[in-house]
mmCIF file of C-alpha atoms and ligand atoms in Angstrom:
data_model
loop_
_atom_site.group_PDB
_atom_site.id
_atom_site.type_symbol
_atom_site.label_atom_id
_atom_site.label_comp_id
_atom_site.label_asym_id
_atom_site.label_seq_id
_atom_site.Cartn_x
_atom_site.Cartn_y
_atom_site.Cartn_z
ATOM 1 C CA MET A 22 74.731 114.779 81.371
ATOM 2 C CA PHE A 23 75.019 111.741 83.937
ATOM 3 C CA GLU A 24 73.782 112.230 87.768
ATOM 4 C CA LYS A 25 75.656 110.455 89.857
ATOM 5 C CA ALA A 26 74.101 108.292 91.944
ATOM 6 C CA ASP A 27 74.033 108.611 95.829
ATOM 7 C CA ARG A 28 76.086 106.400 96.982
ATOM 8 C CA LEU A 29 79.422 108.395 95.273
ATOM 9 C CA LYS A 30 77.778 111.596 96.572
ATOM 10 C CA ARG A 31 77.860 110.241 100.012
ATOM 11 C CA LEU A 32 82.050 109.891 100.096
ATOM 12 C CA PRO A 33 83.757 111.558 102.428
ATOM 13 C CA PRO A 34 85.391 114.715 100.926
ATOM 14 C CA TYR A 35 89.300 114.368 99.607
ATOM 15 C CA LEU A 36 91.033 116.363 101.100
ATOM 16 C CA PHE A 37 94.522 115.674 99.542
ATOM 17 C CA LYS A 38 93.475 118.366 96.490
ATOM 18 C CA GLU A 39 95.930 121.056 97.690
ATOM 19 C CA ILE A 40 98.750 119.035 98.683
ATOM 20 C CA ASP A 41 98.369 116.413 95.405
ATOM 21 C CA ARG A 42 98.351 120.090 93.353
ATOM 22 C CA LYS A 43 101.542 121.805 95.028
ATOM 23 C CA LYS A 44 102.757 118.027 94.298
ATOM 24 C CA SER A 45 102.567 118.403 90.681
ATOM 25 C CA GLU A 46 102.775 122.267 90.072
ATOM 26 C CA MET A 47 106.241 120.960 91.523
ATOM 27 C CA ARG A 48 106.838 117.492 89.455
ATOM 28 C CA ALA A 49 106.113 119.634 86.668
ATOM 29 C CA LYS A 50 109.055 121.765 87.052
ATOM 30 C CA GLY A 51 111.670 119.752 87.857
ATOM 31 C CA VAL A 52 112.548 119.488 91.343
ATOM 32 C CA ASP A 53 112.737 116.271 93.106
ATOM 33 C CA ILE A 54 110.358 115.090 94.981
ATOM 34 C CA ILE A 55 110.750 111.834 97.962
ATOM 35 C CA ASP A 56 107.515 109.846 97.643
ATOM 36 C CA LEU A 57 107.319 108.616 100.898
ATOM 37 C CA GLY A 58 102.931 108.958 101.091
ATOM 38 C CA ILE A 59 102.691 105.319 99.659
ATOM 39 C CA GLY A 60 102.829 101.810 100.963
ATOM 40 C CA ASP A 61 103.439 100.570 97.869
ATOM 41 C CA PRO A 62 106.447 97.371 98.590
ATOM 42 C CA ASP A 63 109.150 99.565 96.508
ATOM 43 C CA LEU A 64 111.685 95.482 96.906
ATOM 44 C CA PRO A 65 110.422 92.684 93.615
ATOM 45 C CA THR A 66 108.682 89.527 93.913
ATOM 46 C CA PRO A 67 111.034 87.304 94.922
ATOM 47 C CA ALA A 68 112.766 85.121 92.253
ATOM 48 C CA HIS A 69 110.478 82.677 92.779
ATOM 49 C CA ILE A 70 107.069 83.385 92.998
ATOM 50 C CA ILE A 71 107.776 85.081 89.209
ATOM 51 C CA GLU A 72 109.554 81.992 87.902
ATOM 52 C CA ALA A 73 105.835 79.989 89.117
ATOM 53 C CA VAL A 74 103.641 82.471 87.559
ATOM 54 C CA GLN A 75 105.709 82.855 84.462
ATOM 55 C CA GLU A 76 105.304 78.826 83.472
ATOM 56 C CA ALA A 77 101.773 78.584 84.659
ATOM 57 C CA ALA A 78 101.408 81.843 82.284
ATOM 58 C CA SER A 79 101.651 79.869 79.350
ATOM 59 C CA ASP A 80 99.863 76.919 80.352
ATOM 60 C CA PRO A 81 96.372 77.050 78.297
ATOM 61 C CA SER A 82 94.518 74.952 81.547
ATOM 62 C CA ASN A 83 95.373 78.101 83.004
ATOM 63 C CA HIS A 84 93.182 80.433 80.944
ATOM 64 C CA ARG A 85 90.394 79.303 81.462
ATOM 65 C CA TYR A 86 87.715 80.796 83.935
ATOM 66 C CA PRO A 87 89.237 80.121 87.228
ATOM 67 C CA SER A 88 86.629 78.575 89.815
ATOM 68 C CA TYR A 89 84.927 80.777 92.393
ATOM 69 C CA SER A 90 86.131 80.465 95.731
ATOM 70 C CA GLY A 91 90.025 79.856 94.367
ATOM 71 C CA MET A 92 91.313 76.978 93.630
ATOM 72 C CA HIS A 93 91.267 73.979 95.759
ATOM 73 C CA GLU A 94 95.363 73.208 96.100
ATOM 74 C CA PHE A 95 95.079 77.599 96.852
ATOM 75 C CA ARG A 96 92.573 77.313 99.553
ATOM 76 C CA THR A 97 94.726 73.827 100.791
ATOM 77 C CA ALA A 98 97.540 75.343 100.244
ATOM 78 C CA VAL A 99 96.590 78.401 102.770
ATOM 79 C CA ALA A 100 95.311 75.948 105.408
ATOM 80 C CA GLN A 101 98.598 74.919 105.163
ATOM 81 C CA TRP A 102 100.192 78.234 105.859
ATOM 82 C CA TYR A 103 98.335 79.128 109.094
ATOM 83 C CA LYS A 104 98.612 75.997 110.595
ATOM 84 C CA THR A 105 102.134 76.166 110.087
ATOM 85 C CA ARG A 106 102.225 80.288 111.117
ATOM 86 C CA PHE A 107 99.681 80.738 113.920
ATOM 87 C CA GLY A 108 98.990 76.828 114.376
ATOM 88 C CA VAL A 109 94.383 76.775 114.187
ATOM 89 C CA ASP A 110 93.124 74.317 111.117
ATOM 90 C CA LEU A 111 90.994 75.574 108.366
ATOM 91 C CA ALA A 112 88.957 73.298 106.874
ATOM 92 C CA PRO A 113 90.258 75.159 102.977
ATOM 93 C CA GLU A 114 86.273 74.193 101.952
ATOM 94 C CA LYS A 115 84.105 75.876 103.785
ATOM 95 C CA GLU A 116 87.240 78.178 106.075
ATOM 96 C CA VAL A 117 88.783 79.759 102.578
ATOM 97 C CA LEU A 118 87.477 82.640 99.764
ATOM 98 C CA ALA A 119 90.713 83.482 97.499
ATOM 99 C CA LEU A 120 90.524 87.433 97.120
ATOM 100 C CA ILE A 121 91.513 89.627 93.997
ATOM 101 C CA GLY A 122 93.822 91.339 96.543
ATOM 102 C CA SER A 123 92.207 91.851 99.951
ATOM 103 C CA LYS A 124 90.752 95.037 99.983
ATOM 104 C CA GLU A 125 87.491 93.207 97.470
ATOM 105 C CA GLY A 126 87.152 90.708 100.355
ATOM 106 C CA ILE A 127 87.479 94.317 102.580
ATOM 107 C CA ALA A 128 84.903 96.357 99.833
ATOM 108 C CA HIS A 129 82.381 93.388 99.043
ATOM 109 C CA LEU A 130 81.594 92.111 102.862
ATOM 110 C CA PRO A 131 79.368 94.515 103.855
ATOM 111 C CA LEU A 132 77.311 93.498 101.325
ATOM 112 C CA ALA A 133 76.395 91.130 102.263
ATOM 113 C CA PHE A 134 76.768 92.150 106.257
ATOM 114 C CA ILE A 135 74.965 95.530 106.539
ATOM 115 C CA ASN A 136 71.790 96.513 105.455
ATOM 116 C CA PRO A 137 70.440 99.885 104.716
ATOM 117 C CA GLY A 138 71.123 101.449 108.291
ATOM 118 C CA ASP A 139 72.516 98.692 109.983
ATOM 119 C CA VAL A 140 75.788 100.681 111.472
ATOM 120 C CA ALA A 141 79.385 99.077 110.646
ATOM 121 C CA LEU A 142 82.146 100.102 113.699
ATOM 122 C CA VAL A 143 84.617 101.065 111.783
ATOM 123 C CA PRO A 144 88.658 102.412 113.265
ATOM 124 C CA THR A 145 89.823 105.968 112.760
ATOM 125 C CA PRO A 146 91.705 106.648 111.591
ATOM 126 C CA GLY A 147 92.354 103.851 109.407
ATOM 127 C CA TYR A 148 92.048 101.717 105.799
ATOM 128 C CA PRO A 149 89.353 104.120 104.280
ATOM 129 C CA VAL A 150 87.912 101.111 102.799
ATOM 130 C CA TYR A 151 86.065 100.027 105.647
ATOM 131 C CA HIS A 152 83.395 102.839 105.618
ATOM 132 C CA THR A 153 83.827 103.452 102.084
ATOM 133 C CA ALA A 154 82.538 99.957 101.730
ATOM 134 C CA THR A 155 80.710 99.889 104.462
ATOM 135 C CA LEU A 156 78.779 104.290 102.656
ATOM 136 C CA PHE A 157 78.598 101.557 99.374
ATOM 137 C CA ALA A 158 76.260 99.191 101.442
ATOM 138 C CA GLY A 159 73.774 101.855 102.287
ATOM 139 C CA GLY A 160 75.099 101.393 106.012
ATOM 140 C CA GLU A 161 76.250 104.120 108.382
ATOM 141 C CA PRO A 162 79.674 103.957 109.998
ATOM 142 C CA TYR A 163 80.186 104.301 113.968
ATOM 143 C CA TYR A 164 83.592 105.745 113.888
ATOM 144 C CA MET A 165 85.619 103.885 116.357
ATOM 145 C CA PRO A 166 88.517 106.148 117.510
ATOM 146 C CA LEU A 167 92.272 105.712 117.989
ATOM 147 C CA HIS A 168 94.713 107.045 121.024
ATOM 148 C CA LYS A 169 97.782 106.524 121.632
ATOM 149 C CA GLU A 170 96.653 106.279 125.440
ATOM 150 C CA ASN A 171 94.976 102.482 124.233
ATOM 151 C CA GLY A 172 97.562 101.981 122.284
ATOM 152 C CA PHE A 173 95.515 102.816 118.988
ATOM 153 C CA LEU A 174 93.125 99.976 119.989
ATOM 154 C CA PRO A 175 88.943 101.370 120.085
ATOM 155 C CA ASP A 176 87.402 101.453 123.247
ATOM 156 C CA LEU A 177 84.647 99.173 122.728
ATOM 157 C CA LYS A 178 83.257 100.288 125.549
ATOM 158 C CA ALA A 179 82.879 103.900 124.632
ATOM 159 C CA ILE A 180 80.470 102.703 122.396
ATOM 160 C CA PRO A 181 77.502 103.636 123.645
ATOM 161 C CA GLU A 182 74.693 100.699 123.420
ATOM 162 C CA SER A 183 72.002 103.041 121.368
ATOM 163 C CA VAL A 184 74.584 102.041 118.530
ATOM 164 C CA VAL A 185 75.556 98.295 119.174
ATOM 165 C CA HIS A 186 72.406 97.367 119.009
ATOM 166 C CA ARG A 187 72.132 98.716 115.198
ATOM 167 C CA ALA A 188 75.460 97.124 114.738
ATOM 168 C CA ARG A 189 76.019 93.852 112.943
ATOM 169 C CA VAL A 190 79.811 94.322 111.587
ATOM 170 C CA MET A 191 82.748 95.835 112.946
ATOM 171 C CA PHE A 192 86.234 96.860 111.185
ATOM 172 C CA ILE A 193 89.239 95.739 113.222
ATOM 173 C CA ASN A 194 93.162 95.976 111.942
ATOM 174 C CA TYR A 195 96.787 95.076 113.656
ATOM 175 C CA PRO A 196 99.417 95.677 113.385
ATOM 176 C CA ASN A 197 97.838 99.063 112.322
ATOM 177 C CA ASN A 198 97.703 101.184 109.158
ATOM 178 C CA PRO A 199 98.267 104.188 109.709
ATOM 179 C CA THR A 200 99.379 103.999 113.086
ATOM 180 C CA ALA A 201 101.864 100.870 112.903
ATOM 181 C CA ALA A 202 100.532 99.612 116.604
ATOM 182 C CA VAL A 203 99.743 95.604 117.172
ATOM 183 C CA ALA A 204 97.435 93.780 119.833
ATOM 184 C CA GLU A 205 97.855 91.223 121.775
ATOM 185 C CA VAL A 206 95.478 87.676 121.801
ATOM 186 C CA SER A 207 94.550 89.541 124.597
ATOM 187 C CA PHE A 208 92.641 92.233 122.987
ATOM 188 C CA PHE A 209 90.691 90.195 119.919
ATOM 189 C CA GLU A 210 89.184 87.379 122.888
ATOM 190 C CA ARG A 211 87.802 90.784 124.350
ATOM 191 C CA VAL A 212 87.069 91.624 120.503
ATOM 192 C CA ILE A 213 85.247 87.767 119.781
ATOM 193 C CA ASP A 214 83.521 88.397 123.877
ATOM 194 C CA PHE A 215 81.482 92.069 123.078
ATOM 195 C CA ALA A 216 80.706 90.719 119.427
ATOM 196 C CA ARG A 217 79.726 87.472 120.233
ATOM 197 C CA ARG A 218 77.083 89.180 123.470
ATOM 198 C CA HIS A 219 75.945 91.831 120.560
ATOM 199 C CA ARG A 220 76.441 89.496 117.366
ATOM 200 C CA ILE A 221 78.459 91.468 115.192
ATOM 201 C CA LEU A 222 80.401 89.945 112.408
ATOM 202 C CA VAL A 223 84.176 90.406 113.246
ATOM 203 C CA CYS A 224 86.634 91.367 110.176
ATOM 204 C CA HIS A 225 89.749 91.203 111.516
ATOM 205 C CA ASP A 226 92.256 93.237 108.456
ATOM 206 C CA ALA A 227 95.930 91.513 108.836
ATOM 207 C CA ALA A 228 97.766 92.689 105.076
ATOM 208 C CA TYR A 229 100.662 93.701 107.694
ATOM 209 C CA SER A 230 100.910 90.142 110.358
ATOM 210 C CA GLU A 231 104.163 89.277 108.366
ATOM 211 C CA VAL A 232 105.534 92.834 108.413
ATOM 212 C CA ALA A 233 107.100 92.544 111.927
ATOM 213 C CA TYR A 234 110.961 93.373 112.971
ATOM 214 C CA ASP A 235 112.597 92.174 116.532
ATOM 215 C CA GLY A 236 111.703 88.952 116.321
ATOM 216 C CA PHE A 237 108.012 89.592 116.720
ATOM 217 C CA LYS A 238 105.486 87.791 114.987
ATOM 218 C CA PRO A 239 101.949 89.420 114.652
ATOM 219 C CA PRO A 240 99.240 86.903 116.209
ATOM 220 C CA SER A 241 96.112 85.905 114.299
ATOM 221 C CA PHE A 242 92.605 87.466 115.235
ATOM 222 C CA LEU A 243 92.140 83.541 114.789
ATOM 223 C CA GLN A 244 94.047 82.034 117.094
ATOM 224 C CA ALA A 245 91.900 83.806 120.220
ATOM 225 C CA PRO A 246 89.170 81.244 121.521
ATOM 226 C CA GLY A 247 85.975 81.848 119.495
ATOM 227 C CA ALA A 248 86.909 83.536 117.110
ATOM 228 C CA LYS A 249 86.148 81.569 113.731
ATOM 229 C CA ASP A 250 82.326 81.960 115.578
ATOM 230 C CA VAL A 251 81.719 86.119 115.061
ATOM 231 C CA GLY A 252 84.795 86.568 112.525
ATOM 232 C CA LEU A 253 86.985 86.122 110.150
ATOM 233 C CA GLU A 254 90.283 87.031 108.771
ATOM 234 C CA PHE A 255 91.460 88.715 105.493
ATOM 235 C CA HIS A 256 94.888 88.474 104.480
ATOM 236 C CA SER A 257 97.383 89.646 101.535
ATOM 237 C CA LEU A 258 99.965 88.335 99.841
ATOM 238 C CA SER A 259 100.555 91.921 98.342
ATOM 239 C CA LYS A 260 102.669 93.789 101.483
ATOM 240 C CA THR A 261 104.391 90.169 102.344
ATOM 241 C CA TYR A 262 105.611 88.553 99.570
ATOM 242 C CA ASN A 263 105.881 92.868 97.779
ATOM 243 C CA MET A 264 102.839 91.383 95.251
ATOM 244 C CA THR A 265 100.896 94.688 95.439
ATOM 245 C CA GLY A 266 100.487 94.363 91.642
ATOM 246 C CA TRP A 267 99.430 90.741 91.585
ATOM 247 C CA ARG A 268 95.586 91.005 92.934
ATOM 248 C CA VAL A 269 95.680 88.269 95.205
ATOM 249 C CA GLY A 270 94.600 87.541 98.758
ATOM 250 C CA PHE A 271 92.792 85.526 100.954
ATOM 251 C CA ALA A 272 89.503 85.540 103.271
ATOM 252 C CA VAL A 273 89.131 83.266 106.567
ATOM 253 C CA GLY A 274 87.626 81.419 110.074
ATOM 254 C CA ASN A 275 83.949 81.597 110.247
ATOM 255 C CA SER A 276 82.361 79.201 107.810
ATOM 256 C CA GLU A 277 78.881 81.601 107.107
ATOM 257 C CA ALA A 278 80.837 84.712 106.726
ATOM 258 C CA ILE A 279 83.010 83.262 103.959
ATOM 259 C CA GLU A 280 79.617 81.954 102.341
ATOM 260 C CA GLY A 281 78.420 85.631 102.495
ATOM 261 C CA LEU A 282 80.680 87.135 100.641
ATOM 262 C CA GLY A 283 81.604 84.459 98.191
ATOM 263 C CA ALA A 284 77.824 84.716 96.875
ATOM 264 C CA ILE A 285 78.594 88.140 96.552
ATOM 265 C CA LYS A 286 81.796 87.555 94.702
ATOM 266 C CA SER A 287 80.049 85.043 92.398
ATOM 267 C CA ASN A 288 77.626 87.523 91.527
ATOM 268 C CA VAL A 289 80.423 90.914 91.100
ATOM 269 C CA ASP A 290 84.438 89.559 90.155
ATOM 270 C CA SER A 291 85.143 85.143 88.189
ATOM 271 C CA GLY A 292 87.956 84.683 90.924
ATOM 272 C CA VAL A 293 91.633 84.984 90.328
ATOM 273 C CA PHE A 294 93.649 84.519 87.388
ATOM 274 C CA GLN A 295 95.140 80.637 88.282
ATOM 275 C CA ALA A 296 98.634 81.270 87.390
ATOM 276 C CA VAL A 297 98.814 83.858 89.493
ATOM 277 C CA GLN A 298 97.599 81.355 92.318
ATOM 278 C CA ILE A 299 99.811 78.996 91.742
ATOM 279 C CA ALA A 300 102.270 82.239 92.250
ATOM 280 C CA ALA A 301 100.063 82.439 95.497
ATOM 281 C CA ILE A 302 100.824 78.127 96.144
ATOM 282 C CA LYS A 303 104.442 79.057 95.303
ATOM 283 C CA ALA A 304 105.113 81.462 97.726
ATOM 284 C CA LEU A 305 102.862 79.849 100.667
ATOM 285 C CA ARG A 306 104.785 76.556 100.548
ATOM 286 C CA HIS A 307 108.378 78.163 99.604
ATOM 287 C CA ASP A 308 110.422 77.944 102.800
ATOM 288 C CA GLN A 309 110.022 82.163 104.067
ATOM 289 C CA SER A 310 113.754 83.610 103.806
ATOM 290 C CA SER A 311 112.105 85.894 101.365
ATOM 291 C CA VAL A 312 110.065 86.972 103.482
ATOM 292 C CA ARG A 313 113.087 87.324 107.383
ATOM 293 C CA ASP A 314 115.222 89.389 104.306
ATOM 294 C CA THR A 315 112.455 91.964 103.338
ATOM 295 C CA ASN A 316 111.567 92.698 107.193
ATOM 296 C CA HIS A 317 115.636 92.953 107.750
ATOM 297 C CA VAL A 318 115.276 95.950 105.306
ATOM 298 C CA TYR A 319 112.249 97.667 106.660
ATOM 299 C CA GLN A 320 113.829 97.122 110.115
ATOM 300 C CA GLN A 321 117.325 99.150 108.838
ATOM 301 C CA ARG A 322 115.000 101.640 107.149
ATOM 302 C CA ARG A 323 112.658 102.019 110.454
ATOM 303 C CA ASP A 324 116.462 102.515 112.064
ATOM 304 C CA LEU A 325 117.752 104.249 110.249
ATOM 305 C CA MET A 326 114.530 106.710 110.017
ATOM 306 C CA VAL A 327 113.389 106.750 113.961
ATOM 307 C CA LYS A 328 116.144 108.095 115.102
ATOM 308 C CA GLY A 329 117.024 110.927 112.596
ATOM 309 C CA LEU A 330 113.273 111.997 113.087
ATOM 310 C CA ARG A 331 114.073 112.423 116.530
ATOM 311 C CA GLU A 332 117.029 113.557 116.636
ATOM 312 C CA ALA A 333 115.613 116.179 113.918
ATOM 313 C CA GLY A 334 113.218 117.360 116.823
ATOM 314 C CA PHE A 335 109.938 114.387 115.965
ATOM 315 C CA ASP A 336 108.418 112.194 118.972
ATOM 316 C CA LEU A 337 107.271 108.359 117.652
ATOM 317 C CA GLU A 338 107.343 105.090 118.467
ATOM 318 C CA THR A 339 109.062 102.925 117.478
ATOM 319 C CA PRO A 340 106.824 100.354 115.828
ATOM 320 C CA LYS A 341 106.860 96.524 116.027
ATOM 321 C CA ALA A 342 105.422 95.494 112.592
ATOM 322 C CA SER A 343 103.583 96.848 109.349
ATOM 323 C CA PHE A 344 106.483 99.313 107.008
ATOM 324 C CA TYR A 345 104.702 103.301 108.668
ATOM 325 C CA LEU A 346 106.229 105.718 111.274
ATOM 326 C CA TRP A 347 103.198 107.036 112.765
ATOM 327 C CA ILE A 348 104.533 110.735 113.551
ATOM 328 C CA ARG A 349 103.610 113.242 116.514
ATOM 329 C CA VAL A 350 103.239 117.617 114.968
ATOM 330 C CA PRO A 351 105.240 119.158 116.714
ATOM 331 C CA LYS A 352 103.111 121.448 119.343
ATOM 332 C CA GLY A 353 101.483 125.060 116.986
ATOM 333 C CA HIS A 354 100.863 122.954 113.551
ATOM 334 C CA THR A 355 98.422 120.947 112.272
ATOM 335 C CA SER A 356 98.824 117.711 110.476
ATOM 336 C CA THR A 357 98.210 119.391 106.999
ATOM 337 C CA GLN A 358 100.782 122.788 108.063
ATOM 338 C CA ILE A 359 104.081 120.309 108.512
ATOM 339 C CA ALA A 360 102.851 117.983 104.966
ATOM 340 C CA THR A 361 102.467 121.368 103.023
ATOM 341 C CA LYS A 362 106.892 122.211 104.594
ATOM 342 C CA LEU A 363 107.679 118.485 104.229
ATOM 343 C CA LEU A 364 106.165 119.062 101.235
ATOM 344 C CA GLU A 365 107.671 122.475 99.901
ATOM 345 C CA GLN A 366 111.269 120.385 101.010
ATOM 346 C CA GLY A 367 110.882 117.847 98.004
ATOM 347 C CA VAL A 368 109.485 115.367 101.059
ATOM 348 C CA VAL A 369 105.523 113.507 100.239
ATOM 349 C CA VAL A 370 104.223 112.325 104.211
ATOM 350 C CA THR A 371 100.348 111.618 104.468
ATOM 351 C CA PRO A 372 98.548 114.030 107.323
ATOM 352 C CA GLY A 373 96.517 111.782 109.911
ATOM 353 C CA ASN A 374 93.883 113.826 109.823
ATOM 354 C CA GLY A 375 93.630 112.591 106.133
ATOM 355 C CA PHE A 376 92.559 109.314 107.503
ATOM 356 C CA GLY A 377 90.195 110.539 110.204
ATOM 357 C CA GLU A 378 90.037 112.943 112.351
ATOM 358 C CA PRO A 379 91.560 111.851 115.179
ATOM 359 C CA GLY A 380 95.020 111.176 113.103
ATOM 360 C CA GLU A 381 94.570 114.970 112.588
ATOM 361 C CA GLY A 382 98.332 115.878 115.059
ATOM 362 C CA TYR A 383 100.383 112.794 113.297
ATOM 363 C CA PHE A 384 101.641 112.126 109.741
ATOM 364 C CA ARG A 385 102.015 109.187 108.795
ATOM 365 C CA ILE A 386 105.706 107.951 106.903
ATOM 366 C CA ALA A 387 106.257 104.163 104.569
ATOM 367 C CA LEU A 388 109.263 102.188 104.808
ATOM 368 C CA THR A 389 109.086 102.054 101.120
ATOM 369 C CA GLN A 390 112.038 104.255 99.593
ATOM 370 C CA GLY A 391 115.672 102.818 99.784
ATOM 371 C CA LYS A 392 118.752 103.912 102.074
ATOM 372 C CA ALA A 393 120.299 106.798 100.527
ATOM 373 C CA ARG A 394 116.503 107.958 99.361
ATOM 374 C CA LEU A 395 115.242 108.216 102.893
ATOM 375 C CA GLU A 396 118.917 109.270 104.369
ATOM 376 C CA GLU A 397 118.473 112.236 101.292
ATOM 377 C CA ALA A 398 114.855 112.449 102.488
ATOM 378 C CA LEU A 399 115.885 113.176 106.741
ATOM 379 C CA ARG A 400 118.547 115.324 105.203
ATOM 380 C CA ARG A 401 115.408 117.753 103.664
ATOM 381 C CA ILE A 402 113.511 117.115 107.218
ATOM 382 C CA LYS A 403 116.075 118.533 109.369
ATOM 383 C CA LYS A 404 115.722 121.817 107.129
ATOM 384 C CA VAL A 405 112.159 122.254 108.289
ATOM 385 C CA ALA A 406 112.324 125.319 111.330
ATOM 386 C CA LEU A 407 109.760 123.607 113.197
HETATM 387 C C1 LIG B 281 97.614 97.251 101.750
HETATM 388 C C2 LIG B 281 96.593 97.134 102.544
HETATM 389 C C3 LIG B 281 95.385 96.919 102.417
HETATM 390 C C4 LIG B 281 94.822 95.839 100.458
HETATM 391 O O1 LIG B 281 96.428 95.104 99.821
HETATM 392 P P1 LIG B 281 95.596 94.229 99.221
HETATM 393 O O2 LIG B 281 96.703 94.441 97.885
HETATM 394 O O3 LIG B 281 94.363 94.574 98.199
HETATM 395 O O4 LIG B 281 95.528 93.160 99.618
HETATM 396 C C5 LIG B 281 94.608 96.603 103.036
HETATM 397 N N1 LIG B 281 94.878 96.298 103.937
HETATM 398 C C6 LIG B 281 95.396 97.544 105.086
HETATM 399 C C7 LIG B 281 95.089 97.808 106.118
HETATM 400 C C8 LIG B 281 96.440 97.813 103.744
HETATM 401 O O5 LIG B 281 97.320 98.648 104.433
#
């Protein structure tokens, strides 16, 4: 009876239908399934953050509409955290905006800066929201393929002139989901030069900036000179503090970009629940030992899985950051075939082509299961005849 709007019809086909069907069929039969498919931390939110929300939730002054752009104390805490972590100064009122999770900000950004027919440069394989948000704004995604030969960084010189002319926005994401690649400040400098020449707004998704190993500290886009002239950065408390369900993040950077995004948001949502903002302030101001502890757990899981997968004959890099492993599909198989074979053993992985065509030939594992489950997954993976 109700014809769906064209923007919904423009969404790409969902590629995991068949795998999802098999998964539910197996679950219904009572098969024990180990899900390494979802990027959602299994560890709990640290206790000091939970205590802060409990207390704040009981205070009636937090029950009213929050300010659209975030409490002053929240934006100040973000600026202070940023200064300590990255050595970058931010003006809390103009250069920081609270988000209902970074996904919300990423999804709304194209509405502020993309007109119908404008191009957004989108990395592929990549987080799907960059291209769906572009489509919803009437824009055209131009896919920048991420290849292993380039360290999974986009090749800016390979983007045709005719596309560059129409491009208004560029999305990048490091540490990267799904490839687990990292970027140095020198890459951000090249992006800034490109963006300045072509008047493109750079949106760096830094959701995994704090999930890193072996002492590596992923840089912020804003650490590169001139970054604030051309772009902004999206952050999330979701992965850093195991707070995916809480829905809180922030955008920082260029004040015009922050203002534009804020103008869209003030017409769509009414801000982040103050009790959640107060807990987020606690998370940012507290000592960051919980982050170190969480990373330590992921690092042990990473080492276990990298070793086990190599023993099983798989080819993969040891990631420096993010909680993903990006694994080559053995020769003679497709991503979907491998995912299907592993599912038959009760192990769910994500086929790389689901993140975009250049992801074909890979599959992704999330390290969001405990050690015993990962060991069991390895036993099952080793049974898959390649
Ligand atoms: C998880 C994730 C996000 C979204 O996180 P929020 O919970 O919305 O803050 C954004 N980008 C990438 C690449 C992610 O993996």
